[in-house]
DNA sequence: ACCCAGGTGGCCC
DNA sequence: GGGCCACATGGG
C-alpha cells in the first residue's frame, strides 16, 4: 500500500537522494539578478557562457552595465539566447538600481518583502519567477520559487490541481515552514531532479520516487526502441 | 530536422 | 483573466 506523498515528504526524498545543492551559482547578489534574467527559458550552460563574457569585459556590477553600450551587452549576452532583449533588460535593471538605490543592493533588500517584490515586478524583464529567485537567492527572503519544472513535477505527482504561479506558490508555502535555507534547497532539488528524470517526454528507466507515488510510476515508460525512425 | 532549456511582455478576445 | 506569439542560442 502506497503512502500519500506530501510536500514535506517530497522534500525529504529529494534531499536524501541528491544532498544539498548549495544554490545559487553566483559570486555576488548582483550576479544572481543578472543570472536570473539570462536564464529565462534558457539552459544554464548557455547562461554560464554569457556570464563569463560579461565578467571578462568587467560588466558584472550595476554601475558598469548601466554605463556599457547596448552593443557590448548584446555581444556578451549572445550565447544565452534572446540576447537583444536580455541586454536591454539587464541594462534597464542596472540603471534602475543606480538611480533609485545608488546601486546599493543591501539598501533595496532591506525593504519589506511584499513591497520589494512589487517593485521588482514593475521592471521589464522581471516576472514572478525572476522576482522570487532574486528575493530568495539574492536577498535571502523566505519566498518559494515556482518554475516550469515545479509545475510539471507537482502536476504529474498529482499533488495539486493548481496551475498558475501564485496558486502554486501558496500551495507550497502553506505546507512548509518559512525557512530560507529549505526553500533554497527545495527549489534547487526540484530543478536537479527534473533535469535528470522528470523530462517533458517520459524517460525510460527507474526512478527513486516510483516506490512512493503511483502517479509517478504511470509516466515512466518502457525503454525506447532506438532502432526505429 | 526536430525538441528542449531554471520566462516574459505584448497583443487579442 | 486566459490563450497565443515573438524572443534566439546551443545541445541532444
Coordinates of C-alpha atoms in Angstrom, one line a residue, chain A residues 11 14-21 23 137 184-194:
Chain A
X11 CA 11.5 17.5 0.0
X14 CA 14.8 14.7 -2.9
X15 CA 17.2 16.0 -0.2
X16 CA 18.1 12.4 0.9
X17 CA 18.7 11.4 -2.7
X18 CA 20.7 14.4 -4.0
X19 CA 22.0 16.1 -0.9
X20 CA 22.4 19.9 -0.6
X21 CA 22.6 21.8 -3.9
X23 CA 22.5 27.4 -4.8
X137 CA 18.7 33.7 -3.7
X184 CA 16.6 27.5 -1.3
X185 CA 17.3 23.8 -1.3
X186 CA 13.8 22.7 -2.3
X187 CA 13.7 24.7 -5.5
X188 CA 17.3 23.7 -6.4
X189 CA 16.5 20.0 -5.7
X190 CA 13.4 20.1 -8.0
X191 CA 15.5 21.6 -10.8
X192 CA 18.1 18.9 -10.3
X193 CA 15.5 16.1 -10.3
X194 CA 13.7 17.4 -13.3

